[in-house]
Amino acid sequence: MIIERADADDLGVILTLRTEASEWLAQRGIDQWAVAWPNPEEQNRRILASIDAGETWMIRDENEATMATVALDTFSDPRLWTPDEQADPAMYMHRLIVRRKHAGLGTEIMDWACHRAHRLGLHWLRIDVWTDNTGLHRYYERNGFKHVRTLDLADYPSGALFQRSTDAPGDRP
Ligand SMILES: CC(C)(COP(=O)(O)OP(=O)(O)OC[C@H]1O[C@@H](n2cnc3c(N)ncnc32)[C@H](O)[C@@H]1OP(=O)(O)O)[C@@H](O)C(=O)NCCC(=O)NCCS
């Protein structure tokens, strides 16, 4: 797998991956990502800003076909993480999407993200997950994340907070 920074041309690819994922989830009765959050324009603006900042990554095969994407930054959303937590250096993961035909790649991508965070001196890999999607919560727990708390925020759909220590990247609980 080749991991490289996304460029502006990847916006369309990322939106396609997101649409594929939301359609797959809808088929399984899961409403996560059914609509752009908070609206399509703002969602695209956020993704492009992340690309411009060098914080969005594309995972491709040897033929340059995109298999997955993920965004990683060091911004602690103050609505989610407490001042004490924010003071403890962490990497924040967003928009992890693995295309269906490459299902299983997510673990390797998160191990890579943990290694990267560790190398940068960051102690945690953190993620906010769709609040009521318990299936997805279990997935992150299987991948070494611990549940921190679940917030009930009226204007934010992903209030389930998880983090994984970067000290021993690749270790499973
Ligand atoms: C979550 C994801 C990145 C995991 O990729 P992966 O590690 O390669 O593993 P898989 O795609 O095989 O998924 C692992 C398991 O989680 C389940 N799962 C994946 N996404 C899920 C979701 N959003 N809600 C509920 N279950 C989900 C899969 O059905 C699978 O279950 P199984 O083990 O019973 O078959 C990938 O499934 C994906 O892109 N999902 C849709 C987008 C998404 O939810 N991203 C995470 C945002 S926080």
XYZ file of C-alpha atoms and ligand atoms in Angstrom:
221
model
C 0.000 0.000 0.000
C 1.210 3.485 -0.913
C 0.282 6.300 1.459
C 0.591 9.809 0.076
C -0.776 13.245 0.839
C -3.959 14.131 -1.008
C -3.991 17.034 -3.430
C -6.921 19.176 -4.567
C -7.693 16.747 -7.412
C -8.495 14.117 -4.786
C -11.534 16.007 -3.471
C -13.809 14.287 -5.997
C -12.336 10.878 -5.146
C -12.870 11.444 -1.432
C -16.492 12.515 -2.017
C -17.033 9.379 -4.115
C -15.613 7.192 -1.333
C -17.903 8.935 1.153
C -20.953 8.419 -1.061
C -20.068 4.736 -1.586
C -19.680 4.331 2.173
C -22.965 6.051 3.020
C -24.820 3.940 0.432
C -23.276 0.755 1.824
C -24.238 1.796 5.350
C -27.781 2.741 4.277
C -28.235 -0.763 2.828
C -27.487 -2.047 6.312
C -29.948 0.321 7.984
C -27.271 2.690 9.330
C -28.002 6.396 8.793
C -24.422 7.581 9.439
C -23.272 9.968 6.666
C -26.720 9.893 4.975
C -26.371 13.654 4.538
C -23.353 15.915 4.289
C -22.552 17.544 7.625
C -23.479 20.303 8.277
C -24.186 20.842 4.545
C -22.408 19.915 1.271
C -20.631 23.271 0.852
C -19.216 23.316 4.365
C -18.278 19.650 4.161
C -16.335 20.248 0.919
C -14.710 23.341 2.395
C -13.543 21.316 5.408
C -12.139 18.530 3.250
C -10.334 20.984 0.949
C -8.896 22.872 3.935
C -7.590 19.576 5.286
C -6.053 18.720 1.899
C -4.445 22.180 1.675
C -3.011 21.744 5.168
C -1.398 18.457 4.105
C -3.551 16.548 6.602
C -5.503 14.269 4.267
C -3.938 11.044 3.094
C -4.736 8.716 0.211
C -3.972 5.019 0.381
C -3.417 3.633 -3.102
C -2.405 0.386 -4.735
C 0.576 -0.069 -7.031
C -1.576 1.082 -9.976
C -2.386 4.361 -8.203
C -5.995 3.284 -7.605
C -7.388 4.664 -4.355
C -8.149 2.012 -1.744
C -8.830 4.239 1.255
C -8.443 7.692 2.733
C -7.943 9.208 6.170
C -7.360 12.663 7.626
C -5.073 13.292 10.590
C -4.571 16.564 12.437
C -3.697 17.895 15.871
C -6.779 20.062 16.410
C -8.653 19.216 19.623
C -12.239 20.281 19.145
C -12.892 22.091 22.460
C -16.508 20.900 22.515
C -15.254 17.324 22.622
C -11.985 17.130 24.506
C -11.381 18.731 27.914
C -8.576 21.246 28.536
C -6.601 18.535 30.383
C -6.998 16.133 27.470
C -6.075 18.851 24.990
C -2.880 19.498 26.949
C -1.806 15.890 26.348
C -0.442 15.849 22.768
C -2.627 13.821 20.434
C -3.397 13.143 16.811
C -7.045 13.337 15.742
C -8.349 11.026 13.050
C -11.187 11.898 10.659
C -12.869 10.532 7.560
C -11.339 7.071 7.631
C -12.917 5.287 4.673
C -11.880 1.941 3.210
C -13.408 0.910 -0.105
C -15.444 -2.286 0.149
C -13.180 -4.376 -2.070
C -10.269 -3.560 0.238
C -12.152 -4.265 3.477
C -9.693 -5.177 6.206
C -7.170 -2.449 5.384
C -8.383 -0.176 8.181
C -6.307 -1.896 10.870
C -3.088 -1.370 8.907
C -3.964 2.286 8.279
C -4.600 2.915 11.982
C -1.351 1.161 12.910
C 0.425 3.486 10.457
C -1.358 6.523 11.963
C -0.285 5.391 15.452
C 3.343 5.011 14.340
C 3.215 8.443 12.736
C 1.721 10.038 15.863
C 4.328 8.293 18.025
C 7.165 9.565 15.825
C 5.762 13.098 16.143
C 5.775 12.817 19.939
C 1.984 12.572 20.230
C 0.642 10.294 22.955
C -2.812 9.447 21.627
C -4.677 8.679 18.461
C -8.186 10.042 19.041
C -11.440 9.819 17.163
C -14.999 11.014 17.598
C -17.432 8.402 16.369
C -21.086 8.519 15.308
C -22.859 8.773 18.658
C -25.291 5.859 18.461
C -23.409 3.546 16.080
C -22.455 0.890 18.614
C -21.260 -1.466 15.860
C -18.631 1.083 14.909
C -17.731 1.642 18.563
C -16.979 -2.090 18.892
C -14.851 -1.911 15.721
C -12.609 0.757 17.250
C -12.393 -1.170 20.523
C -11.251 -4.240 18.571
C -8.558 -2.002 17.106
C -7.090 -0.978 20.438
C -9.157 2.136 21.193
C -10.704 2.753 24.604
C -14.017 4.530 25.046
C -13.462 7.858 26.840
C -17.075 9.129 27.068
C -20.124 9.786 24.944
C -21.409 13.339 24.673
C -24.960 14.174 23.688
C -24.487 17.260 21.529
C -27.524 18.711 19.769
C -25.541 20.066 16.829
C -22.839 17.431 16.420
C -23.545 13.832 15.396
C -20.273 12.203 16.504
C -20.157 12.425 20.279
C -18.631 9.028 21.124
C -14.987 9.679 21.975
C -12.297 7.011 21.698
C -8.534 7.072 22.026
C -5.666 4.663 21.557
C -2.234 5.035 23.103
C 0.551 5.492 20.581
C 3.150 4.059 22.979
C 2.982 0.536 21.673
C 1.715 0.945 18.118
C 0.066 -2.173 16.741
C -0.659 -3.721 20.143
C -4.137 -5.046 20.693
C -5.922 -4.924 24.094
C -14.837 1.700 9.258
C -13.925 1.218 8.137
C -12.888 2.274 7.834
C -13.243 -0.046 8.630
O -12.479 -0.579 7.595
P -11.688 -1.952 7.747
O -10.855 -1.923 8.960
O -10.962 -2.165 6.473
O -12.758 -3.074 8.054
P -14.154 -3.444 7.420
O -14.559 -2.496 6.352
O -14.106 -4.879 7.094
O -15.115 -3.198 8.666
C -14.898 -3.893 9.904
C -16.222 -4.205 10.541
O -16.838 -2.978 10.940
C -18.138 -2.871 10.378
N -18.363 -1.465 10.052
C -17.605 -0.697 9.248
N -18.086 0.543 9.199
C -19.169 0.545 9.989
C -20.081 1.547 10.356
N -19.948 2.811 9.906
N -21.085 1.219 11.170
C -21.217 -0.036 11.657
N -20.370 -1.032 11.361
C -19.357 -0.732 10.538
C -18.072 -3.736 9.126
O -19.343 -4.182 8.734
C -17.210 -4.878 9.598
O -17.993 -5.758 10.370
P -17.708 -7.348 10.373
O -16.347 -7.486 11.000
O -18.815 -7.877 11.186
O -17.752 -7.730 8.929
C -14.704 0.892 6.838
O -15.604 -0.178 7.070
C -15.482 2.063 6.294
O -14.991 2.795 5.454
N -16.718 2.214 6.804
C -17.609 3.268 6.328
C -17.136 4.645 6.726
C -16.949 4.776 8.231
O -17.835 4.457 9.005
N -15.777 5.307 8.640
C -15.456 5.528 10.017
C -15.853 6.895 10.430
S -15.549 7.189 12.168
